CSV table of C-alpha atoms in Angstrom, one decimal:
chain,number,residue,atom,x,y,z
A,297,MET,CA,103.1,12.6,44.5
A,298,VAL,CA,102.4,13.7,48.1
A,299,ASN,CA,105.8,15.5,48.0
A,300,ARG,CA,104.7,17.5,45.0
A,301,VAL,CA,101.4,18.5,46.7
A,302,LEU,CA,103.4,19.6,49.8
A,303,ILE,CA,105.9,21.6,47.7
A,304,ILE,CA,103.2,23.4,45.7
A,305,GLY,CA,101.1,24.0,48.7
A,306,SER,CA,103.9,25.6,50.7
A,307,LEU,CA,104.9,27.7,47.7
A,308,ILE,CA,101.3,29.0,47.5
A,309,LEU,CA,101.3,29.7,51.2
A,310,ALA,CA,104.7,31.5,50.9
A,311,ALA,CA,103.4,33.5,48.1
A,312,LEU,CA,100.5,34.7,50.3
A,313,ILE,CA,102.8,36.1,53.0
A,314,PRO,CA,103.8,39.3,51.2
A,315,LEU,CA,100.2,39.9,50.3
A,316,ALA,CA,99.2,39.5,54.0
A,317,VAL,CA,102.0,41.9,55.1
A,318,ILE,CA,100.7,44.5,52.6
A,319,ALA,CA,97.1,44.0,53.8
A,320,LEU,CA,98.3,44.6,57.3
A,321,ARG,CA,100.3,47.6,56.4
A,322,ARG,CA,97.2,49.1,54.6
A,323,ASN,CA,95.2,48.9,57.8
A,324,GLU,CA,97.5,50.2,60.4
A,325,HIS,CA,98.8,53.6,61.3
A,326,SER,CA,102.6,53.8,61.3
A,327,PRO,CA,104.8,56.4,62.8
A,328,THR,CA,107.5,55.8,60.2
A,329,PRO,CA,107.6,58.1,57.2
A,330,ARG,CA,106.1,56.9,53.9
A,331,PHE,CA,108.1,54.6,51.8
A,332,HIS,CA,109.5,56.3,48.8
A,333,ILE,CA,110.1,54.1,45.8
A,334,MET,CA,111.6,57.0,43.8
A,335,LEU,CA,112.5,60.1,45.7
A,336,GLY,CA,113.0,62.0,42.5
A,337,MET,CA,112.3,65.7,43.1
A,338,ASP,CA,110.0,65.2,46.0
A,339,LYS,CA,112.4,67.1,48.3
A,340,MET,CA,113.9,70.2,46.8
A,341,ALA,CA,116.3,72.7,48.2
A,342,TYR,CA,113.9,75.6,48.2
A,343,ARG,CA,112.3,76.7,51.4
A,344,LYS,CA,108.6,76.4,52.2
A,345,PRO,CA,106.7,78.1,54.9
A,346,GLN,CA,107.0,76.8,58.4
A,347,ARG,CA,109.7,74.3,57.4
A,348,PRO,CA,113.1,73.9,59.0
A,349,SER,CA,116.3,75.3,57.3
A,350,LYS,CA,119.9,74.7,58.2
A,351,PHE,CA,120.8,78.1,56.7
A,352,PHE,CA,119.7,80.1,59.7
A,353,ALA,CA,121.0,79.6,63.2
A,354,ASP,CA,117.6,79.2,64.8
A,355,GLY,CA,116.7,76.5,62.2
A,356,ARG,CA,113.7,78.3,60.8
A,357,ALA,CA,113.1,78.9,57.1
A,358,MET,CA,110.6,81.6,57.9
A,359,ARG,CA,112.1,84.7,59.4
A,360,PRO,CA,110.5,86.1,62.5
A,361,HIS,CA,109.5,89.7,62.8
A,362,ILE,CA,112.4,91.9,63.6
A,363,ALA,CA,111.8,94.4,66.5
A,364,GLY,CA,111.5,98.0,65.4
A,365,THR,CA,110.7,97.2,61.7
A,366,LEU,CA,107.6,96.9,59.7
A,367,ALA,CA,106.7,94.1,57.3
A,368,ARG,CA,105.9,95.3,53.8
A,369,GLN,CA,102.2,94.6,54.1
A,370,ASP,CA,102.1,96.7,57.3
A,371,PHE,CA,102.4,99.8,55.2
A,372,ILE,CA,99.3,99.1,53.2
A,373,TYR,CA,97.4,97.3,55.9
A,374,ASN,CA,95.3,100.2,56.8
A,375,ASN,CA,94.2,101.2,53.4
A,376,GLU,CA,91.0,100.2,51.7
A,377,ALA,CA,92.6,97.7,49.3
A,378,GLN,CA,93.9,95.7,52.2
A,379,MET,CA,90.6,95.9,54.1
A,380,ARG,CA,88.9,94.3,51.1
A,381,LEU,CA,91.3,91.4,51.4
A,382,THR,CA,89.6,90.0,54.4
A,383,PRO,CA,88.7,86.3,54.4
A,384,ASN,CA,86.2,84.8,52.0
A,385,ASN,CA,86.4,87.7,49.6
A,386,TRP,CA,84.4,89.8,52.0
A,387,LYS,CA,83.9,93.2,50.7
A,388,LEU,CA,83.7,96.3,52.8
A,389,ASP,CA,82.5,99.1,50.7
A,390,HIS,CA,82.5,102.8,51.5
A,391,VAL,CA,85.1,102.6,54.2
A,392,VAL,CA,88.2,104.5,53.3
A,393,LEU,CA,90.6,105.0,56.2
A,394,ASN,CA,92.0,108.1,54.7
A,395,THR,CA,92.0,110.2,57.9
A,396,ARG,CA,93.5,109.7,61.3
A,397,HIS,CA,90.1,110.0,62.8
A,398,LYS,CA,88.6,107.1,60.7
A,399,TYR,CA,91.7,105.1,61.3
A,400,GLU,CA,91.4,105.4,65.1
A,401,ARG,CA,87.7,104.6,65.0
A,402,VAL,CA,87.9,101.5,62.8
A,403,LEU,CA,91.1,100.0,63.9
A,404,LEU,CA,91.2,101.0,67.6
A,405,GLY,CA,87.5,101.5,68.3
A,406,GLN,CA,88.4,104.7,70.0
A,407,VAL,CA,88.7,108.4,69.6
A,408,LEU,CA,92.1,109.4,70.8
A,409,GLY,CA,93.1,112.9,71.7
A,410,GLY,CA,93.6,114.8,74.9
A,411,GLY,CA,95.9,112.1,76.1
A,412,GLN,CA,92.9,109.8,76.8
A,413,GLY,CA,91.0,107.6,74.4
A,414,ARG,CA,87.2,107.3,74.5
A,415,PHE,CA,85.5,104.2,73.2
A,416,ILE,CA,83.2,104.9,70.3
A,417,THR,CA,79.6,104.1,70.9
A,418,HIS,CA,78.6,102.8,67.5
A,419,ILE,CA,80.1,100.3,65.1
A,420,PRO,CA,82.1,102.6,62.6
A,421,ILE,CA,81.3,100.5,59.5
A,422,PRO,CA,77.9,99.9,57.9
A,423,VAL,CA,76.0,97.3,59.8
A,424,THR,CA,74.1,95.1,57.3
A,425,LYS,CA,72.4,91.8,57.6
A,426,ALA,CA,75.4,90.3,55.8
A,427,LEU,CA,77.8,91.8,58.5
A,428,VAL,CA,75.7,90.2,61.3
A,429,HIS,CA,75.8,86.8,59.5
A,430,ARG,CA,79.5,87.2,59.1
A,431,GLY,CA,79.7,88.0,62.8
A,432,GLN,CA,77.7,84.9,63.7
A,433,GLN,CA,80.1,82.8,61.6
A,434,GLN,CA,83.2,84.3,63.2
A,435,PHE,CA,81.6,84.2,66.7
A,436,ASP,CA,81.0,80.5,66.2
A,437,ILE,CA,84.7,80.0,65.4
A,438,PHE,CA,86.4,82.2,68.0
A,439,CYS,CA,83.9,82.9,70.8
A,440,MET,CA,81.6,79.9,70.9
A,441,PRO,CA,84.1,77.4,72.4
A,442,CYS,CA,84.1,79.3,75.7
A,443,HIS,CA,81.1,81.7,75.6
A,444,GLY,CA,78.7,79.1,74.1
A,445,ALA,CA,76.6,79.4,71.0
A,446,ASN,CA,74.1,81.6,72.8
A,447,GLY,CA,76.7,83.7,74.5
A,448,ARG,CA,75.6,82.8,78.0
A,449,GLY,CA,79.1,81.8,79.0
A,450,ASN,CA,78.7,78.0,79.1
A,451,GLY,CA,80.5,76.8,76.0
A,452,LEU,CA,81.8,73.3,75.7
A,453,VAL,CA,85.3,74.3,77.0
A,454,ASN,CA,83.7,75.7,80.1
A,455,GLN,CA,81.7,72.5,80.6
A,456,TRP,CA,84.8,70.5,80.1
A,457,VAL,CA,86.8,72.4,82.7
A,458,HIS,CA,83.8,72.2,85.0
A,459,LYS,CA,83.9,68.4,84.7
A,460,LEU,CA,87.7,68.5,85.4
A,461,ARG,CA,87.2,70.6,88.4
A,462,GLN,CA,84.5,68.3,89.8
A,463,ALA,CA,86.8,65.4,89.3
A,464,GLY,CA,89.4,67.2,91.3
A,465,SER,CA,91.9,67.4,88.4
A,466,PRO,CA,94.7,70.0,88.7
A,467,ASP,CA,94.1,70.6,85.0
A,468,ALA,CA,91.2,72.8,85.8
A,469,GLY,CA,93.8,75.4,86.6
A,470,THR,CA,92.8,79.0,87.3
A,471,TRP,CA,89.8,78.8,84.9
A,472,VAL,CA,86.9,81.1,85.6
A,473,ARG,CA,83.5,80.8,83.9
A,474,PRO,CA,83.4,83.1,80.8
A,475,THR,CA,81.3,86.3,81.0
A,476,ASP,CA,77.6,86.0,80.0
A,477,LEU,CA,77.6,88.2,76.8
A,478,THR,CA,73.9,89.0,77.3
A,479,SER,CA,74.4,90.3,80.8
A,480,PRO,CA,74.5,94.1,81.6
A,481,ALA,CA,78.3,93.8,82.0
A,482,VAL,CA,78.5,93.5,78.3
A,483,THR,CA,75.3,95.1,77.0
A,484,PHE,CA,76.1,98.4,78.8
A,485,LEU,CA,79.6,98.5,77.2
A,486,PRO,CA,80.0,100.9,74.2
A,487,ASP,CA,80.6,99.1,70.9
A,488,GLY,CA,84.2,100.3,71.0
A,489,GLY,CA,84.6,98.7,74.4
A,490,ILE,CA,83.5,95.3,73.2
A,491,TYR,CA,85.8,95.7,70.1
A,492,SER,CA,88.7,96.6,72.4
A,493,ILE,CA,88.2,93.5,74.5
A,494,ILE,CA,88.4,91.4,71.3
A,495,VAL,CA,91.6,93.2,70.4
A,496,ASN,CA,93.3,93.3,73.7
A,497,GLY,CA,91.6,90.7,75.9
A,498,VAL,CA,90.4,91.2,79.4
A,499,ALA,CA,91.0,89.3,82.7
A,500,GLY,CA,91.2,85.6,81.7
A,501,MET,CA,90.4,86.2,78.1
A,502,PRO,CA,93.3,86.4,75.7
A,503,ALA,CA,93.8,89.0,73.0
A,504,TYR,CA,92.4,88.0,69.6
A,505,LYS,CA,93.9,90.7,67.4
A,506,ASP,CA,96.2,88.2,65.7
A,507,GLN,CA,93.5,85.8,64.9
A,508,ILE,CA,90.5,87.9,63.9
A,509,ALA,CA,90.6,90.5,61.0
A,510,VAL,CA,89.5,94.0,61.7
A,511,VAL,CA,86.2,93.7,59.8
A,512,ASP,CA,85.4,90.4,61.5
A,513,ARG,CA,86.0,92.0,64.9
A,514,TRP,CA,83.3,94.6,64.2
A,515,ALA,CA,81.1,91.8,62.7
A,516,ILE,CA,81.4,90.0,66.0
A,517,VAL,CA,80.5,93.1,67.9
A,518,ALA,CA,77.4,93.4,65.8
A,519,TYR,CA,76.5,89.8,66.5
A,520,VAL,CA,77.2,90.1,70.2
A,521,ARG,CA,74.7,93.0,70.2
A,522,ALA,CA,72.2,90.8,68.5
A,523,LEU,CA,72.8,88.1,71.1
A,524,GLY,CA,72.2,90.7,73.8
A,525,LEU,CA,68.8,91.4,72.4
A,526,SER,CA,67.9,87.8,71.8
A,527,GLY,CA,65.3,86.4,74.1
A,528,LYS,CA,64.4,89.8,75.4
A,529,ALA,CA,61.5,92.0,74.6
A,530,VAL,CA,62.6,95.0,72.6
A,531,SER,CA,60.7,98.3,72.7
A,532,ALA,CA,59.0,98.9,69.4
A,533,ALA,CA,60.5,102.4,69.5
A,534,ARG,CA,63.9,100.8,68.9
A,535,LEU,CA,62.9,99.1,65.7
A,536,PRO,CA,63.6,100.6,62.3
A,537,VAL,CA,60.7,102.6,60.8
A,538,LYS,CA,60.1,100.2,58.0
A,539,VAL,CA,59.9,97.2,60.3
A,540,ARG,CA,57.5,99.1,62.6
A,541,ALA,CA,55.3,100.0,59.7
A,542,SER,CA,55.0,96.4,58.5
A,543,LEU,CA,54.4,95.2,62.1
A,544,ALA,CA,51.6,97.6,62.4
A,545,ALA,CA,50.2,96.2,59.1
A,546,GLY,CA,50.1,92.8,60.8
A,547,LYS,CA,53.0,91.1,59.0
A,548,LYS,CA,55.0,88.5,60.9
A,549,HIS,CA,58.8,88.9,61.4
B,108,MET,CA,131.2,1.9,15.3
B,109,SER,CA,128.5,2.5,12.9
B,110,ASP,CA,126.5,5.7,12.6
B,111,SER,CA,123.5,4.3,14.2
B,112,GLU,CA,125.4,3.6,17.3
B,113,LYS,CA,126.6,7.2,17.8
B,114,PRO,CA,125.4,8.7,21.1
B,115,TYR,CA,122.6,11.0,19.7
B,116,LEU,CA,121.1,13.4,22.1
B,117,HIS,CA,117.7,12.0,23.0
B,118,PHE,CA,115.2,14.3,24.7
B,119,PRO,CA,113.8,12.4,27.6
B,120,LYS,CA,110.0,12.0,27.5
B,121,TRP,CA,109.4,14.5,30.3
B,122,ALA,CA,111.0,17.2,28.1
B,123,ASN,CA,107.6,17.3,26.3
B,124,LYS,CA,106.2,18.9,29.5
B,125,VAL,CA,108.9,21.6,29.8
B,126,PRO,CA,107.2,24.3,27.6
B,127,VAL,CA,103.9,23.7,29.4
B,128,ILE,CA,105.6,24.0,32.8
B,129,VAL,CA,107.6,27.1,31.8
B,130,ALA,CA,104.5,28.8,30.4
B,131,THR,CA,102.4,28.0,33.5
B,132,VAL,CA,104.9,28.9,36.1
B,133,GLY,CA,106.1,32.0,34.1
B,134,GLY,CA,102.5,33.1,33.6
B,135,LEU,CA,101.6,32.6,37.2
B,136,LEU,CA,104.7,34.4,38.4
B,137,THR,CA,104.0,37.3,36.1
B,138,VAL,CA,100.4,37.6,37.4
B,139,TYR,CA,101.7,37.3,40.9
B,140,VAL,CA,104.3,40.1,40.5
B,141,ILE,CA,101.7,42.4,38.9
B,142,VAL,CA,99.2,41.8,41.7
B,143,LEU,CA,102.0,42.2,44.3
B,144,LEU,CA,103.1,45.5,42.8
B,145,GLY,CA,99.7,46.8,42.1
B,146,TYR,CA,98.6,46.0,45.6
B,147,GLY,CA,101.8,46.8,47.5
B,148,ALA,CA,103.2,49.8,45.6
B,149,ASN,CA,100.1,51.8,45.1
B,150,ALA,CA,99.5,55.1,46.8
B,151,ARG,CA,96.8,53.9,49.0
B,152,THR,CA,99.2,51.3,50.6
B,153,LEU,CA,102.2,53.5,50.7
B,154,ASN,CA,100.8,56.9,51.8
B,155,VAL,CA,97.8,56.3,53.9
B,156,GLY,CA,98.2,55.7,57.6
B,157,TYR,CA,101.3,57.7,58.2
B,158,ALA,CA,101.0,58.9,61.8
B,159,PRO,CA,104.1,60.5,63.2
B,160,VAL,CA,104.6,60.8,66.9
B,161,GLN,CA,104.4,64.6,67.5
B,162,PRO,CA,106.4,66.5,70.1
B,163,VAL,CA,103.1,67.5,71.8
B,164,PRO,CA,100.4,64.8,72.0
B,165,PHE,CA,97.8,67.2,70.7
B,166,SER,CA,94.5,65.4,70.2
B,167,HIS,CA,92.2,66.7,67.5
B,168,GLU,CA,89.6,64.3,68.8
B,169,LEU,CA,89.4,66.3,72.0
B,170,HIS,CA,89.8,69.8,70.7
B,171,ALA,CA,88.0,69.6,67.4
B,172,GLY,CA,85.7,66.7,68.2
B,173,LEU,CA,84.6,66.9,71.9
B,174,LEU,CA,85.1,70.6,72.5
B,175,GLY,CA,83.8,71.5,69.0
B,176,ILE,CA,86.4,74.0,68.3
B,177,ASN,CA,86.3,75.1,64.7
B,178,CYS,CA,89.3,74.3,62.5
B,179,GLU,CA,89.7,78.0,61.8
B,180,TYR,CA,90.2,78.9,65.5
B,181,CYS,CA,93.8,77.6,65.2
B,182,HIS,CA,94.3,77.3,61.4
B,183,THR,CA,93.2,80.9,60.9
B,184,ASP,CA,94.7,81.3,57.5
B,185,VAL,CA,93.2,78.4,55.6
B,186,LYS,CA,90.7,80.7,53.8
B,187,ARG,CA,93.1,83.5,52.9
B,188,ALA,CA,96.5,81.9,52.4
B,189,GLY,CA,97.8,79.4,50.0
B,190,TYR,CA,99.6,77.7,52.9
B,191,ALA,CA,97.5,76.4,55.7
B,192,ALA,CA,99.5,77.5,58.6
B,193,LEU,CA,100.0,75.8,61.9
B,194,PRO,CA,99.0,78.0,64.7
B,195,PRO,CA,101.6,80.0,66.7
B,196,THR,CA,102.3,78.9,70.3
B,197,GLN,CA,100.3,81.9,71.4
B,198,THR,CA,97.1,80.2,70.2
B,199,CYS,CA,97.8,77.2,72.4
B,200,MET,CA,98.4,79.6,75.3
B,201,ASN,CA,95.0,81.3,74.7
B,202,CYS,CA,93.5,78.5,76.7
B,203,HIS,CA,96.5,76.6,78.3
B,204,ALA,CA,97.6,79.6,80.3
B,205,GLU,CA,94.7,78.6,82.5
B,206,ILE,CA,93.7,75.1,81.6
B,207,ALA,CA,96.2,72.3,82.4
B,208,PRO,CA,98.9,74.9,83.0
B,209,LYS,CA,101.3,72.5,84.5
B,210,SER,CA,100.6,69.5,82.3
B,211,LYS,CA,103.8,67.6,81.3
B,212,LYS,CA,102.3,67.0,77.9
B,213,LEU,CA,102.6,70.7,77.2
B,214,ALA,CA,106.3,70.8,77.9
B,215,TRP,CA,107.2,71.8,74.4
B,216,ILE,CA,104.5,74.5,74.4
B,217,HIS,CA,105.9,76.1,77.5
B,218,LYS,CA,109.4,75.8,76.1
B,219,SER,CA,108.4,77.4,72.9
B,220,TYR,CA,106.5,80.1,74.6
B,221,ALA,CA,109.5,80.9,76.8
B,222,THR,CA,112.1,80.9,74.1
B,223,GLY,CA,110.1,82.0,71.0
B,224,LEU,CA,111.3,79.0,69.0
B,225,PRO,CA,108.7,76.9,67.2
B,226,VAL,CA,107.5,73.5,68.3
B,227,PRO,CA,109.0,71.0,65.9
B,228,TRP,CA,105.7,69.6,64.6
B,229,ILE,CA,106.1,66.9,62.0
B,230,LYS,CA,104.2,67.4,58.8
B,231,VAL,CA,101.7,64.6,58.1
B,232,ASN,CA,100.1,65.5,54.8
B,233,ASP,CA,103.1,66.4,52.7
B,234,GLU,CA,102.9,66.9,48.9
B,235,PRO,CA,106.1,66.5,46.9
B,236,ASP,CA,107.9,69.9,46.4
B,237,TYR,CA,107.0,70.0,42.7
B,238,VAL,CA,103.3,70.2,43.5
B,239,TYR,CA,101.7,73.6,43.9
B,240,PHE,CA,98.8,73.3,46.3
B,241,ASN,CA,96.8,76.4,47.3
B,242,HIS,CA,94.7,75.9,50.4
B,243,ALA,CA,92.6,79.0,50.1
B,244,ALA,CA,91.7,78.2,46.5
B,245,HIS,CA,90.3,74.8,47.5
B,246,VAL,CA,88.5,75.9,50.7
B,247,ASN,CA,86.9,79.0,49.1
B,248,ALA,CA,85.7,76.8,46.2
B,249,GLY,CA,83.7,74.7,48.7
B,250,ILE,CA,86.0,71.8,49.2
B,251,SER,CA,85.8,70.6,52.7
B,252,CYS,CA,88.7,69.8,55.0
B,253,LEU,CA,87.2,66.3,55.1
B,254,THR,CA,87.9,65.7,51.4
B,255,CYS,CA,91.7,65.6,51.8
B,256,HIS,CA,92.2,65.2,55.6
B,257,GLY,CA,89.5,62.7,56.5
B,258,HIS,CA,87.8,62.8,59.9
B,259,ILE,CA,90.4,64.8,61.7
B,260,ASN,CA,87.9,65.4,64.5
B,261,GLU,CA,88.1,61.7,65.3
B,262,MET,CA,91.9,61.4,65.3
B,263,THR,CA,93.8,61.3,68.6
B,264,ARG,CA,97.0,61.3,66.6
B,265,VAL,CA,96.7,62.7,63.2
B,266,TYR,CA,97.3,60.3,60.3
B,267,GLN,CA,97.3,60.7,56.6
B,268,ALA,CA,93.8,59.6,55.5
B,269,LYS,CA,94.0,60.0,51.8
B,270,PRO,CA,96.6,58.8,49.3
B,271,LEU,CA,97.2,62.4,47.9
B,272,ASN,CA,98.8,61.0,44.8
B,273,MET,CA,98.3,62.6,41.4
B,274,ALA,CA,95.6,60.1,40.2
B,275,TRP,CA,93.7,60.9,43.4
B,276,CYS,CA,94.0,64.7,42.8
B,277,LEU,CA,92.9,64.3,39.2
B,278,ALA,CA,89.9,62.2,40.0
B,279,CYS,CA,88.4,65.3,41.7
B,280,HIS,CA,89.8,67.8,39.2
B,281,ARG,CA,88.1,65.9,36.4
B,282,ASP,CA,84.8,66.0,38.2
B,283,PRO,CA,84.7,68.3,41.2
B,284,ALA,CA,80.9,68.7,41.5
B,285,PRO,CA,80.2,65.8,43.9
B,286,HIS,CA,82.8,67.1,46.3
B,287,LEU,CA,81.4,70.7,46.6
B,288,ARG,CA,79.5,72.1,49.5
B,289,PRO,CA,78.5,75.6,50.7
B,290,ARG,CA,81.6,77.6,51.6
B,291,ASN,CA,80.6,78.3,55.2
B,292,GLU,CA,80.3,74.5,55.8
B,293,VAL,CA,83.7,73.5,54.7
B,294,THR,CA,85.0,73.2,58.3
B,295,ASN,CA,81.8,71.4,59.5
B,296,LEU,CA,82.9,67.8,59.4
B,297,GLN,CA,79.4,66.6,60.2
B,298,TRP,CA,77.8,68.4,57.3
B,299,THR,CA,75.2,66.6,55.3
B,300,PRO,CA,73.3,67.9,52.2
B,301,ASN,CA,70.1,66.4,53.6
B,302,ASN,CA,69.5,69.2,56.1
B,303,LYS,CA,67.5,71.3,53.7
B,304,ALA,CA,66.8,74.2,56.1
B,305,ARG,CA,70.4,74.6,56.9
B,306,LEU,CA,71.4,74.3,53.3
B,307,ALA,CA,68.9,77.0,52.3
B,308,HIS,CA,70.3,79.3,55.1
B,309,ASP,CA,73.9,78.6,53.9
B,310,LEU,CA,73.1,79.5,50.3
B,311,ASN,CA,70.8,82.4,51.2
B,312,LEU,CA,68.0,80.6,49.4
B,313,THR,CA,64.7,79.2,50.6
B,314,VAL,CA,64.0,75.5,50.9
B,315,ALA,CA,61.6,75.7,47.9
B,316,THR,CA,64.2,77.4,45.7
B,317,LEU,CA,67.1,75.0,46.5
B,318,PRO,CA,68.8,73.6,43.4
B,319,LYS,CA,68.1,70.0,42.4
B,320,ASN,CA,71.7,69.3,41.7
B,321,LEU,CA,73.8,71.0,44.4
B,322,GLY,CA,77.1,70.1,42.9
B,323,GLN,CA,76.3,71.6,39.5
B,324,TYR,CA,74.8,74.7,41.1
B,325,LEU,CA,77.9,75.3,43.2
B,326,MET,CA,80.1,74.8,40.2
B,327,LYS,CA,78.4,77.8,38.6
B,328,ARG,CA,78.0,79.8,41.8
B,329,TYR,CA,81.7,79.5,42.9
B,330,LYS,CA,82.9,79.8,39.3
B,331,ILE,CA,84.8,76.5,39.4
B,332,PRO,CA,87.1,76.5,36.3
B,333,SER,CA,86.6,74.1,33.4
B,334,THR,CA,88.0,70.5,33.6
B,335,LYS,CA,90.4,71.6,30.8
B,336,LEU,CA,92.0,74.2,33.1
B,337,LEU,CA,91.8,72.1,36.2
B,338,THR,CA,93.7,69.3,34.6
B,339,ASP,CA,96.2,71.5,32.8
B,340,CYS,CA,99.8,70.6,33.9
B,341,GLU,CA,100.5,74.2,34.8
B,342,THR,CA,97.6,74.3,37.3
B,343,CYS,CA,99.5,72.1,39.8
B,344,HIS,CA,103.1,72.1,38.5
B,345,ARG,CA,104.3,75.6,38.1
């Protein structure tokens, strides 16, 4: 009788082992690939973006840009249709880059000619409330890490590197504190100049032309202008006529 | 030898118990195997927790969590492309040309930057090749990164957080409303619907005019397709 209890008991215990292993497996992170019960058509021969391929010598399925050539979308990049295809279905109305002049102003932020470019002084696309909001959103993605949410140059990355430097870590490298975007160094720049810095970078700041779409660059310029004005008294003469009128009527803004 | 003395086969007395024992043991075993398979071979057990060792020990916890860098800083195409691209090495060098320029952890980044060859990152969240998944369609419909990737901003080494099997996909495709949030908060992993002022700002409404049922409101506003279309075979297998 005792024997039988022992046998059944150990059988039950043995039966619990696989369950325990599964429970453990469910709660740990494993560097081994997932276990495929049936591979089926999970892996097919066709190529997906950013995957390896044995077909090409460099092992890439995606082909890099060949020097001296243009990708197909480069031909249409500058027309209105493509400008509309900016992130989030953002629509940019009334901007048709059908002349060389408009093209230079919107894409380069400059007026070329005479062998020397001049930065344009005003944002070449309609500045609306929506554009400034878009600018804030894009600023918070691409600029805020270093320049900070208020643009004063003390973003979290700057604070992090500051801590590293205080701890004597070599990881602090050659970092310099980012420019205060509300300082005269920026507020006195023409709009095209700020745009150009976003496109080409300056000093320690890298170029962002590959990461930020054209419209979004101008949206950021608009937002940087707003930051430059924030926290500062603005002469009533610079306000739009409508706003001045409603202020005079005693309405709050 | 008479007939009565022939050696008839006599079932021993314990034979009466055989059907009972067979039924009990067989029943228990069947239940056990079903439990074992259901528990062990389901997608939650098999898929979740895969955390490959990457060529560069990139920490999302540091970059996306502590430094608060938005997902879109590196994954710039999530809102405009079907495929959520890994950033080019240039994006790493934006900062690491100056910060930690000599760190050994960045060996692959330097190698890639010098040769132009990509860093051999290992894909973590990998759908089978017969599944069509469009990143932009989901993100622009107000589905957060969190829904499929979990709390990436707390992961030192990225692991698969959700089962990503068909039943899991369908659960949301049958009833997307509870998973929706304002489009410009999809990359905000700390987002909460309880911050009414922020929600009103996101939706360009006032706190007073906020919809009672956010999910249903966003379904209409973002024109989320009907469940019939969302659960059509061709939507995901094309």
